[in-house]
XYZ file of C-alpha atoms in Angstrom:
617
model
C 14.066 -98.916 -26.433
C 10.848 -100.829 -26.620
C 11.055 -102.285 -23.735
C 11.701 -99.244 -21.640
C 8.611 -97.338 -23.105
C 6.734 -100.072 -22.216
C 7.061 -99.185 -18.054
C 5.722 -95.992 -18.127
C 2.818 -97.292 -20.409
C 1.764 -100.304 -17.943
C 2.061 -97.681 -15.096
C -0.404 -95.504 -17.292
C -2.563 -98.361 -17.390
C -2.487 -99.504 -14.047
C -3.124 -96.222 -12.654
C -6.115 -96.183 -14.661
C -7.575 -99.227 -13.733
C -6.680 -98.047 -10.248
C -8.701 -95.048 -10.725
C -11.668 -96.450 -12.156
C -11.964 -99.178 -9.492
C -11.989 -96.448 -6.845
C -14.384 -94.589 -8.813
C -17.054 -97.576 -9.141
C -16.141 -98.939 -5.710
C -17.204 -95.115 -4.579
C -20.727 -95.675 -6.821
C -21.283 -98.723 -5.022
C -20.702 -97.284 -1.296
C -22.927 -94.379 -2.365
C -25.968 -95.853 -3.739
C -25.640 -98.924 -1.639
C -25.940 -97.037 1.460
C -27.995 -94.161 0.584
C -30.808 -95.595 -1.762
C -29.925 -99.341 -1.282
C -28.339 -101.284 -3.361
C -30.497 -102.528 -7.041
C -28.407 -105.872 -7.322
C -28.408 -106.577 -3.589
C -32.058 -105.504 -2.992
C -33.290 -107.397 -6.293
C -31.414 -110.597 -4.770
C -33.270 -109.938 -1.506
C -36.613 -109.754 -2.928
C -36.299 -112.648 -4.586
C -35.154 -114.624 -1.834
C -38.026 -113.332 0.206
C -40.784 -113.990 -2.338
C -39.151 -117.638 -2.367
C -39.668 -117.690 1.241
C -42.728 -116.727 1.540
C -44.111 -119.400 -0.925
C -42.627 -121.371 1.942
C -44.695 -120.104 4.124
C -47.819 -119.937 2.289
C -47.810 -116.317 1.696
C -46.897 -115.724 -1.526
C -48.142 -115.086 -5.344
C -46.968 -117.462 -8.010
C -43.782 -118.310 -9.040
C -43.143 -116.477 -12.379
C -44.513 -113.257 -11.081
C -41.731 -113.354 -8.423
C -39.371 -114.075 -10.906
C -40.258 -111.234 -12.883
C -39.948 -108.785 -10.090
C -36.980 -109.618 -8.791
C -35.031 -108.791 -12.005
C -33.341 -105.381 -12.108
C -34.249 -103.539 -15.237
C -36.703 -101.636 -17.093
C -39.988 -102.444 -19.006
C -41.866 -99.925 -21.578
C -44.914 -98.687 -20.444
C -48.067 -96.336 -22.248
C -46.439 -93.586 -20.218
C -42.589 -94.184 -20.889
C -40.459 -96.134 -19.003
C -41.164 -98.275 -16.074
C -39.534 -100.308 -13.426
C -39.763 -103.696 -13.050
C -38.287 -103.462 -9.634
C -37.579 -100.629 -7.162
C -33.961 -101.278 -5.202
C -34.200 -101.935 -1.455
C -33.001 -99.052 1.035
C -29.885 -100.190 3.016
C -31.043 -101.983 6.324
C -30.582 -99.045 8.636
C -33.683 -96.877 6.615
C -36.043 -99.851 7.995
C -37.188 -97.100 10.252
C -37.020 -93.996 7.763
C -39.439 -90.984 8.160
C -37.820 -88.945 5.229
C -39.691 -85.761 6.838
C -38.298 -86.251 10.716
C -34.630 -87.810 9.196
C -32.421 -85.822 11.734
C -28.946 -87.220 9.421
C -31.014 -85.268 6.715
C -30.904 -81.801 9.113
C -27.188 -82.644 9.767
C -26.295 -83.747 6.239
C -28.497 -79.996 4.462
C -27.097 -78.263 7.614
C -30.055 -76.869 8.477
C -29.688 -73.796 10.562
C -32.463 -74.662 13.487
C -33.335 -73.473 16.924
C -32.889 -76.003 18.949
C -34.172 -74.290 22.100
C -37.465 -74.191 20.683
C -37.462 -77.821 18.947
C -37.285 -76.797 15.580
C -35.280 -79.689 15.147
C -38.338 -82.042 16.175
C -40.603 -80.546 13.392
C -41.136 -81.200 9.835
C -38.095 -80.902 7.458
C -38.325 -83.070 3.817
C -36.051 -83.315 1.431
C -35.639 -81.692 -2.011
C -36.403 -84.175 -4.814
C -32.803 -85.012 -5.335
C -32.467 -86.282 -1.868
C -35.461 -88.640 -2.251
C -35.035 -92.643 -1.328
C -36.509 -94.256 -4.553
C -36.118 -97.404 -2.362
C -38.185 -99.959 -0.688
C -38.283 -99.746 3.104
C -37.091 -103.105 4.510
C -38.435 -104.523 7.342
C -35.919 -105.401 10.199
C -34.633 -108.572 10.658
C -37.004 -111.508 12.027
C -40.055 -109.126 11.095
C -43.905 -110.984 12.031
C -46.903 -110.314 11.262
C -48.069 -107.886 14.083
C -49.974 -109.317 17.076
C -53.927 -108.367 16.792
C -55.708 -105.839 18.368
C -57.108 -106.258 21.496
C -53.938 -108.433 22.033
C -51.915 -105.831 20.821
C -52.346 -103.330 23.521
C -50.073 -105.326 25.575
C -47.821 -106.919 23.834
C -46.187 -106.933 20.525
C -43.517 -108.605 18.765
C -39.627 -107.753 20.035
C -38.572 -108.435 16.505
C -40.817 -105.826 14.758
C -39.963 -103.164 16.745
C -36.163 -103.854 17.685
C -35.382 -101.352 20.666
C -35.102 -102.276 24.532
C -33.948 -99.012 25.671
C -36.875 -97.435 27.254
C -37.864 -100.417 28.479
C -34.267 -100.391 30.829
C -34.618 -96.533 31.215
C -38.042 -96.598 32.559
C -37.533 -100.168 34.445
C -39.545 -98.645 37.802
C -42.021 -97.423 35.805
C -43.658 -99.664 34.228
C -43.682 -98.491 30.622
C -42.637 -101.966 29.016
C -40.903 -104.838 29.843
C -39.250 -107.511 27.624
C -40.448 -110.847 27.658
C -38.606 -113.718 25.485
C -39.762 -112.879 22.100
C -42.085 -110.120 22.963
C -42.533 -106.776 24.341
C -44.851 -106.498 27.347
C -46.823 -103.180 28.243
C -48.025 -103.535 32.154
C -50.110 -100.118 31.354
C -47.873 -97.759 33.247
C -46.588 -94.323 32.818
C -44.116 -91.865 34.566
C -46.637 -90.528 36.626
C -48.571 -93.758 36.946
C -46.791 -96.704 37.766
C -49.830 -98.665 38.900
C -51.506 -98.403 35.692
C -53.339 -95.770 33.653
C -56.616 -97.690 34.439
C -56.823 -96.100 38.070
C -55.134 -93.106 37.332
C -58.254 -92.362 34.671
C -60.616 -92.895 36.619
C -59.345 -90.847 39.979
C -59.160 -87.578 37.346
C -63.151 -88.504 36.560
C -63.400 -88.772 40.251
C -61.996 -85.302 40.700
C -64.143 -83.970 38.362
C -67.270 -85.790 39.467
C -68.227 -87.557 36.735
C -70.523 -90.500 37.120
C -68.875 -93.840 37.629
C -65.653 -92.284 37.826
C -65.913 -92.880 33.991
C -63.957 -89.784 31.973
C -66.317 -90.186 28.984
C -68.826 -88.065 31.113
C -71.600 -89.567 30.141
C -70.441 -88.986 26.131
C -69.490 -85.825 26.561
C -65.909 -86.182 26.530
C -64.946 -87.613 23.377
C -61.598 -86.648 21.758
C -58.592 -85.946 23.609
C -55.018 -84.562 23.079
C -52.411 -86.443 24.767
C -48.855 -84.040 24.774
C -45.504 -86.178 25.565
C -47.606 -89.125 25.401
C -44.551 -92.133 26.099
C -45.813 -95.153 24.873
C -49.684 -93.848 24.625
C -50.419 -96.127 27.294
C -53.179 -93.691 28.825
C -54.828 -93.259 24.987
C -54.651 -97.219 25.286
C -56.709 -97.093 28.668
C -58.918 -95.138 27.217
C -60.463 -96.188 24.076
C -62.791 -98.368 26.768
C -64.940 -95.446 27.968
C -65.136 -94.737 24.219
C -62.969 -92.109 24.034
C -60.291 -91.632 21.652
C -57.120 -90.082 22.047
C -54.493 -88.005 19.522
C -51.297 -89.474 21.695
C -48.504 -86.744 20.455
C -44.979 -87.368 20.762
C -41.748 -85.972 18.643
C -38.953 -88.222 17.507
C -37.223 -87.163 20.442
C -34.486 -89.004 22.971
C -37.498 -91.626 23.815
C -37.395 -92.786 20.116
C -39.877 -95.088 18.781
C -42.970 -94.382 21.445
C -45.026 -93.477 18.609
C -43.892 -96.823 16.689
C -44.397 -98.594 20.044
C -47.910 -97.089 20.122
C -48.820 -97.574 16.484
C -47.737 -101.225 16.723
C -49.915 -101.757 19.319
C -52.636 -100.348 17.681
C -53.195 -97.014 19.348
C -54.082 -94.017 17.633
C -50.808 -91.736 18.160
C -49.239 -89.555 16.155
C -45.489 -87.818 15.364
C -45.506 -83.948 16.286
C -44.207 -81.417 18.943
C -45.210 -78.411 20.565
C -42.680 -76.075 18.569
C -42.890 -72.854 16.256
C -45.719 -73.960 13.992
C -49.028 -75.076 14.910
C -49.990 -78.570 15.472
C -51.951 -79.694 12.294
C -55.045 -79.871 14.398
C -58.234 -77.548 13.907
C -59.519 -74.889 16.793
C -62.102 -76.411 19.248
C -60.726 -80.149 18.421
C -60.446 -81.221 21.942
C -62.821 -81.783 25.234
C -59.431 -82.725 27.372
C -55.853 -82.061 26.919
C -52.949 -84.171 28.830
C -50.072 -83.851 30.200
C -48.544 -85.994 32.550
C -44.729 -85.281 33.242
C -44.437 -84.284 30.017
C -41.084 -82.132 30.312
C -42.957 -79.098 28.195
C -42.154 -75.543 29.797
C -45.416 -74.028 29.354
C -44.212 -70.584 30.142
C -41.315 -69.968 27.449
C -42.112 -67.219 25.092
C -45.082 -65.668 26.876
C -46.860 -69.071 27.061
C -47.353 -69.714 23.720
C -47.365 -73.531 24.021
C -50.215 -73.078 26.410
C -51.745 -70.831 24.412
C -51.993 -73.714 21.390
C -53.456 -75.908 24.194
C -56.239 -73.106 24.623
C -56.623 -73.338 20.603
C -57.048 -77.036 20.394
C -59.578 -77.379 23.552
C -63.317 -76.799 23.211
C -65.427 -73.972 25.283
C -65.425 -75.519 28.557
C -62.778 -78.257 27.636
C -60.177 -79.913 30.207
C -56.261 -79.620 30.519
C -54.885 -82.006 32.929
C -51.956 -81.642 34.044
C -49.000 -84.045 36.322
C -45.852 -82.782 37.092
C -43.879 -81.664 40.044
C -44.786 -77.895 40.178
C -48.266 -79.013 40.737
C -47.255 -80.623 44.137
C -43.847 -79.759 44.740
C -42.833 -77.251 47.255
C -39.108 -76.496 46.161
C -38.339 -73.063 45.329
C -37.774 -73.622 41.746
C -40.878 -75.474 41.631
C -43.291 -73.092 43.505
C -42.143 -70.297 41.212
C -42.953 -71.988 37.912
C -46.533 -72.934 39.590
C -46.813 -69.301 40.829
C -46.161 -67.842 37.517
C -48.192 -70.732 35.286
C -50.969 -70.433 37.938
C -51.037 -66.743 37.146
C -50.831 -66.794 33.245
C -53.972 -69.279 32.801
C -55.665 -66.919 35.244
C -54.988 -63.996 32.246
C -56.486 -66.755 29.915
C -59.768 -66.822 31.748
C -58.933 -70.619 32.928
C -60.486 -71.914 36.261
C -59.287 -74.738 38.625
C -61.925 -77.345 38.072
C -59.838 -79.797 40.848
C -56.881 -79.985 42.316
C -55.476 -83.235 43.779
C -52.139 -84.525 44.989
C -50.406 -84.562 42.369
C -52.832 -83.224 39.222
C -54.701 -80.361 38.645
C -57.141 -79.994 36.129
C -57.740 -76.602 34.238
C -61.174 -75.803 32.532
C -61.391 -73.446 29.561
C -64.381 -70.511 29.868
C -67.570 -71.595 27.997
C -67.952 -68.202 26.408
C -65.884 -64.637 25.246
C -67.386 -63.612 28.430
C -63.619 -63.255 30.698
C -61.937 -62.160 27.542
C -63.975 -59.287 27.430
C -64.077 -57.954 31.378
C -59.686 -58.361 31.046
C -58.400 -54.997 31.806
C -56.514 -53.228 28.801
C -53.739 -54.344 27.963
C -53.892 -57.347 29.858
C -51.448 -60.170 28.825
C -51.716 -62.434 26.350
C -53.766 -60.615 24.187
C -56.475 -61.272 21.992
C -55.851 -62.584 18.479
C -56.032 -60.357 15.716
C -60.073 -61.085 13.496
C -58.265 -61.860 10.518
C -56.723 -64.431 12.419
C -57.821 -68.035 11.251
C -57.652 -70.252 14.158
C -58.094 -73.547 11.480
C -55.042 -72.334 9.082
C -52.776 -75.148 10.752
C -50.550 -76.414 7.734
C -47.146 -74.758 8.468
C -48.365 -72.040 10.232
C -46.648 -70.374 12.958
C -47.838 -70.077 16.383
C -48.826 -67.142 18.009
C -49.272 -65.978 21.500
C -52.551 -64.888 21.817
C -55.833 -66.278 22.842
C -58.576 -67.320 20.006
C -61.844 -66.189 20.849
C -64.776 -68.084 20.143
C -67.438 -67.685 17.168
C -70.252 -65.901 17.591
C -72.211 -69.458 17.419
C -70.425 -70.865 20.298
C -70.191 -67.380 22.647
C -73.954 -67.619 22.293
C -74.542 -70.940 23.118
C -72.054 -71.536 25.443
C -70.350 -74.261 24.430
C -69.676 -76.185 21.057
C -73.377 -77.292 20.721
C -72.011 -80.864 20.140
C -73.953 -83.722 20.760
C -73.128 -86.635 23.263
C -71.212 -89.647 21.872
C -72.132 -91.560 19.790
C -75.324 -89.210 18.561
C -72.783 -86.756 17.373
C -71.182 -89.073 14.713
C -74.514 -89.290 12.473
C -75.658 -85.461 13.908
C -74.757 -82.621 11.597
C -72.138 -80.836 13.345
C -72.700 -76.956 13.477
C -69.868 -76.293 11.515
C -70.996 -77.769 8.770
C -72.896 -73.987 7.685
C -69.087 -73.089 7.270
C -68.797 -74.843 4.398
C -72.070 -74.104 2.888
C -72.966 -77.556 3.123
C -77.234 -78.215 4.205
C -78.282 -81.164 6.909
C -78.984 -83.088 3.956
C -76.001 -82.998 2.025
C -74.447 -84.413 4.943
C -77.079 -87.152 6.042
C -76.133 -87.800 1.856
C -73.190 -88.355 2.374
C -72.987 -90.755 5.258
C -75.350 -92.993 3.727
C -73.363 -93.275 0.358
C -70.510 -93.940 2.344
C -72.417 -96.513 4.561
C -72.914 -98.078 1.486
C -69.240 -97.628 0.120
C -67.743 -99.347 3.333
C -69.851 -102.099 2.428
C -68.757 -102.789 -0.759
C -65.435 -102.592 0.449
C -65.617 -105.157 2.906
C -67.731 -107.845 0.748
C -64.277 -107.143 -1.515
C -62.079 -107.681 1.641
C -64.148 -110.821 2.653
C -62.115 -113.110 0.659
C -58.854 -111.926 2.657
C -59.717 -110.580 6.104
C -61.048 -111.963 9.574
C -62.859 -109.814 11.663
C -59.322 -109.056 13.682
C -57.059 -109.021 10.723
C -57.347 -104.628 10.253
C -56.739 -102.348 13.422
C -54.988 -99.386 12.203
C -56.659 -97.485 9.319
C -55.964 -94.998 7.477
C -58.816 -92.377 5.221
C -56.277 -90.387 2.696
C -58.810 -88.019 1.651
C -61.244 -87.768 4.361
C -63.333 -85.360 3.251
C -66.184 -85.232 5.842
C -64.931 -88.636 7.198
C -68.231 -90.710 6.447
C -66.103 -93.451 5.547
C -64.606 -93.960 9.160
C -68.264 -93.335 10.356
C -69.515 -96.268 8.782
C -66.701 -98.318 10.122
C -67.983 -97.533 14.058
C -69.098 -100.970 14.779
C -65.231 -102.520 13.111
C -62.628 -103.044 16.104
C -60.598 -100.387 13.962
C -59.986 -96.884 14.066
C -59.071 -94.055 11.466
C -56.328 -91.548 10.599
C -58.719 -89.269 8.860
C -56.553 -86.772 6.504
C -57.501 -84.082 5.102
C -54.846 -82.661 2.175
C -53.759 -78.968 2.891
C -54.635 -77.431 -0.246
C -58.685 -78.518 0.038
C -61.727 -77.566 2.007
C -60.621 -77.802 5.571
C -63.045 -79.601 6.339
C -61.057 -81.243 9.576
C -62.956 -79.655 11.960
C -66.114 -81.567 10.645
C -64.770 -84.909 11.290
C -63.348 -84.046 15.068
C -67.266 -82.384 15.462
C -68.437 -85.756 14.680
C -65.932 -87.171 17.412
C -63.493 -88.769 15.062
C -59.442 -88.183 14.943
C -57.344 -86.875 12.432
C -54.872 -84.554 10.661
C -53.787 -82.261 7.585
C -51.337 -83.333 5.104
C -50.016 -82.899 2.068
C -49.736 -85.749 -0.217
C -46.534 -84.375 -2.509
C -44.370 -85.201 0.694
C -43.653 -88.215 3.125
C -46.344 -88.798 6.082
C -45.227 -88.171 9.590
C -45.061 -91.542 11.134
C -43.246 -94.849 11.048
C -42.749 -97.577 8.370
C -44.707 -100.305 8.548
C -47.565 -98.558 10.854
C -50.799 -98.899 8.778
C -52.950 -101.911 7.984
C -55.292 -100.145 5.387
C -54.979 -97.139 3.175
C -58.232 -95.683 1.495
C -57.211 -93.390 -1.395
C -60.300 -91.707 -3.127
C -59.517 -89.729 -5.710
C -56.039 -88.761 -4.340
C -53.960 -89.857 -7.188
C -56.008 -87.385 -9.514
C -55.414 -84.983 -7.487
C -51.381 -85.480 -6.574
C -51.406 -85.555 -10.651
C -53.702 -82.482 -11.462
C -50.831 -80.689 -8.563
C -48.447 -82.084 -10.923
C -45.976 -84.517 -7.871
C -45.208 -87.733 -8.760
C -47.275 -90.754 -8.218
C -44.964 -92.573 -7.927
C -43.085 -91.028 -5.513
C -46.582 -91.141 -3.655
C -47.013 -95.027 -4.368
C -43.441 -96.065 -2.836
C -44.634 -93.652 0.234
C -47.914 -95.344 1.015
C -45.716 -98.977 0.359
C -43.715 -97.428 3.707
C -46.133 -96.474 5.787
C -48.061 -99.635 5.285
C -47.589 -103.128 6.869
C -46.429 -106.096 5.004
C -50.084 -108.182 4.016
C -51.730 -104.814 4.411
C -54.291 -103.810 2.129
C -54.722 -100.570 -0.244
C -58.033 -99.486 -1.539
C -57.750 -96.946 -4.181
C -61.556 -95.521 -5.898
C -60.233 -93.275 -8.286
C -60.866 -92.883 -12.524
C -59.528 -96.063 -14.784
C -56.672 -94.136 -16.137
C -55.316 -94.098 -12.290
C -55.684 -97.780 -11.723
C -53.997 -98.443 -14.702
C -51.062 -96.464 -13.986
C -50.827 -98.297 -10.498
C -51.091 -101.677 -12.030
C -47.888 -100.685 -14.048
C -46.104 -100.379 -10.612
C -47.287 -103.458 -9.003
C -44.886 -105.653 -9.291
C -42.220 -103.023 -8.715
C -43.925 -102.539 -5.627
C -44.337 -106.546 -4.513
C -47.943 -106.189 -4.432
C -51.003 -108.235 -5.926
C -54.247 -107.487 -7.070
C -56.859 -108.594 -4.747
C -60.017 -107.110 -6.047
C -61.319 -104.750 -8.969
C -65.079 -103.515 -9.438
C -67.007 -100.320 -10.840
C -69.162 -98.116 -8.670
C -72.131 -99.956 -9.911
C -71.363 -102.457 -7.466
C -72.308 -100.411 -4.393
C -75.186 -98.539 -6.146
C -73.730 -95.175 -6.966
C -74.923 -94.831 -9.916
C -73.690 -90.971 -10.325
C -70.082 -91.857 -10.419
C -67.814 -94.180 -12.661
C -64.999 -94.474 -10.163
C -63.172 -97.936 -10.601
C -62.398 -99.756 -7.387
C -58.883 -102.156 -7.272
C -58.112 -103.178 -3.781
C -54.652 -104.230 -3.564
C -52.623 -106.329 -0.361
C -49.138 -105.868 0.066
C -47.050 -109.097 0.064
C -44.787 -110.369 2.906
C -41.053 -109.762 2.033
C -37.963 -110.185 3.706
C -34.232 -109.324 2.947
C -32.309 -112.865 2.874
C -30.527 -111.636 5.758
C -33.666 -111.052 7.637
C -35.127 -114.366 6.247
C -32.148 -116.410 7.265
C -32.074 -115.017 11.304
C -35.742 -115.536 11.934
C -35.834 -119.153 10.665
């Protein structure tokens, strides 16, 4: 009798273990490949922090050891990390607000005929990555700017396909161990050199040079490829917003941001591009696959919000020279609808014509009744950009700029020290402002005696201002071989139309969510005051800390000015994070006196997953 109850008992059991192996087997899958394995990803950091002590990189040995153990530590605030897991390999390229498996995965009911799918979707907290980004396999250090603009490392940036697509057009070609960028486009082959300078020879302008003597300064660049023409640019000093969506060209922006081109993620969809009214002297768009004329023209009609009185739209494509039926109607009708907008031909040219926007309400106002697109309501606020819908209609211009004709903007570079004239929006005098750039002339300076220790003169390209403010702080960096994401968050002063008056770049964001760009894209981030803030909005810092790890490149550098209760928090998180203290000082140190901000500069160190270690030795 015993031994026959025994059967169904070791069945019982077996089952069970059965069961429970599935069960933790299912745990493993799960958080291995969603958030990245803790066991596997502390293993990898420690095998990269051992390699890069091999290299010369690293920090010493028992503060690797340390932060490579899986666990938790007690901190003043509760309980800490001592090390964050690592997101599987295929996140190396994760933008958790643009993560298309995230649309398919929330089934997210989206237009796609309008590219809803393109814009800005981010996940609830649950669906957070807690992770590290890993960098892909045989990651380097990126190649330096001017260097950069045309080539860059295969390895960093791991995909060949547009370089095969657009073979006979010169976009990029791969070379060995690198990624070559002969300065083509679609609809210039030969180079965007020569292709800049015959639209400033259609308009005129002196020495065929687009910058117009200064006053062209800040232009929009719509399906922008690899930003080669924003690349070609930035010689005439003039700097360019190159705009591209995640789209079947993936990784242009990445291609552009590695190269160290000022480029951004974004599409002309439903909302409004996070970009103040009057931004703009010149717009682009060269074979750019945008139908201007769905939905009454509204995507034209943000164009016509973005460009300053009297600014440019150039524009490539087929229906511009074409003389197919299909093509000669859409030029008909597009021809027709800027008409209604009050835009002139300024040139037309084999195959580009170039648009220019009235300098005053002057058109808008002789338009018969009725005409089509209309007006835009008063209590419409042409600089409300952060998820705000587009509309088709056409923003008139201030009564400061209808009676001046124009934006009253000085030449480049007098405009970046020249109050701007929308600075009376704000309330703000002449001499607040002329204030404020010299504290932050002064700021920068401190900064960079910090830096000293760490940088050469080519070691920081891409920059990024977290809390721009008026943007003094990339004014004082004019004479650097750098430039600046200026961001302002949504929930201040907009106060993003200042910094583009004063000819500098940027966008709105808010900090409680993931940044639209690439991993691995930024070599500085300059956070004043923003983690007060992100706590005082109550969203995590944390969450914000592991997104500014992302979106920064391995040996970049962090410099946070904020109160000491902030800095300690972050130095909680540091080794979590595989950074290192670089520098710490008070505000003494650059003579403002008026404020007891503590500064802690940070650098982020080199690590690799083993597997990445292991292929690029």
């Amino acid at each position: 009798m015993r031994g026959r109850s025994d059967g169904p008992q070791k069945n019982r059991l077996v089952t069970g273990l059965v069961v429970v192996a599935i069960f933790l087997g299912f745990l493993y899958v799960y958080h291995g490949s969603l958030f990245g394995s803790q066991g596997r990803g502390s293993a990898a950091l420690e095998y990269g922090s051992k390699s890069l002590r091999k290299w010369g990189f690293g920090g010493d040995e028992d503060a690797d050891e340390n932060s490579s153990k899986v666990g938790q530590e007690d901190g003043d605030d509760g309980v800490l990390p001592k090390s964050f897991p690592v997101c599987d390999d295929r996140h190396s390229e994760l933008i958790p607000c643009l993560d298309r498996n995230l649309i398919y995965q929330m089934r997210l009911k989206l237009d796609l005929s309008v590219m809803e799918h393109y814009e800005r979707h981010c996940p609830p907290q649950e669906r957070r990555y807690n992770c590290l980004i890993p960098p892909p396999t045989g990651y380097k250090v990126p190649i330096k700017w001017p260097r950069s603009r045309d080539e860059v490392w295969k390895a960093n940036i791991p995909h060949t396909h547009l370089a095969h697509e657009k073979s006979d057009q010169n976009w990029m070609v791969v070379k060995g161990d690198k990624i070559v960028f002969p300065g083509g486009g679609t609809h210039f082959h030969y180079g965007a050199d020569k292709y800049i300078a015959s639209i400033a020879n259609m308009l005129n302008f002196s020495n065929d040079n687009l910058n117009n003597e200064g006053r062209i300064r800040t232009v929009l660049d719509v399906g922008c490829g690899v930003a080669s023409f924003g690349a070609y640019l930035l010689s005439s000093d003039i700097i360019t917003m190159s705009l591209a969506p995640n789209d079947v060209h993936q990784n242009q922006i990445q291609f552009a941001l590695e190269r160290g081109i000022p480029a951004y993620l974004g599409v002309l969809g439903t909302k409004r591009l996070p970009y103040p009214s009057r931004s703009f002297e010149f717009a682009h768009c060269s074979r750019c696959r945008i139908d201007w004329l769905q939905r009454d023209g509204i995507l034209l009609l943000e164009l016509d919000r973005l460009l300053r009185p009297g600014g440019y739209f150039a524009y490539s494509s087929p229906e511009a020279y074409a003389q197919d039926e299909e093509d000669l109607r859409i030029w008909r009708e597009m021809s027709a609808l800027v008409e209604r907008m009050c835009w002139k031909i300024a040139s037309k040219r084999n195959q580009t014509v170039v648009w220019m926007k009235p300098l005053t309400n002057d058109c808008y106002m002789q338009r018969p009744p009725g005409t089509q697109p209309p007006l835009c309501q008063l209590n419409d606020d042409p600089d409300a950009i952060w998820g705000v819908q587009m509309e088709a209609c056409i923003t008139p211009y201030s009564e400061h700029d209808h009676k001046v004709g124009g934006s009253g903007l000085a030449p480049w570079p007098a405009r970046l020290t020249t109050p701007p004239p929308r600075l009376a929006d704000f309330g703000y005098s002449n001499d607040m402002f002329e204030k404020d750039v010299e504290l932050w002339r002064h700021r920068v300076e401190s900064y960079w005696n910090l830096l000293s220790p760490k940088i050469e003169s080519d070691t920081l390209r891409n920059l990024m201002d977290m809390k721009a403010n008026l943007g003094s702080f990339a004014a004082a960096l004019k004479e650097k071989n750098v430039w600046v994401m200026n961001v302002v968050p949504e929930d201040g002063p907009n106060t993003l139309k200042l910094i583009y008056d004063r000819g500098l770049i940027g966008t709105m964001h808010n900090w409680c969510e993931a940044f639209s760009t690439y991993p691995r894209t930024y070599d500085l981030l300059h956070a004043w005051t923003l983690l007060s803030d992100i706590e005082q909005k109550g969203c995590s810092i944390e969450d914000l800390l592991i997104e500014m790890d992302r979106i920064l490149r391995p040996t970049g550098f962090i410099i946070i000015r904020d109160k000491q209760s902030m800095v300690d928090y972050v130095k909680k998180y540091m080794s979590a994070l595989h950074w290192e203290a670089v520098a710490t000082a008070d505000s003494s140190s650059d003579s403002d006196q008026d404020n007891d901000d503590i500064m802690f500069v940070i650098q982020k160190k080199m690590w690799l997953t083993s597997g990445s270690f292991r292929e690029s030795e």
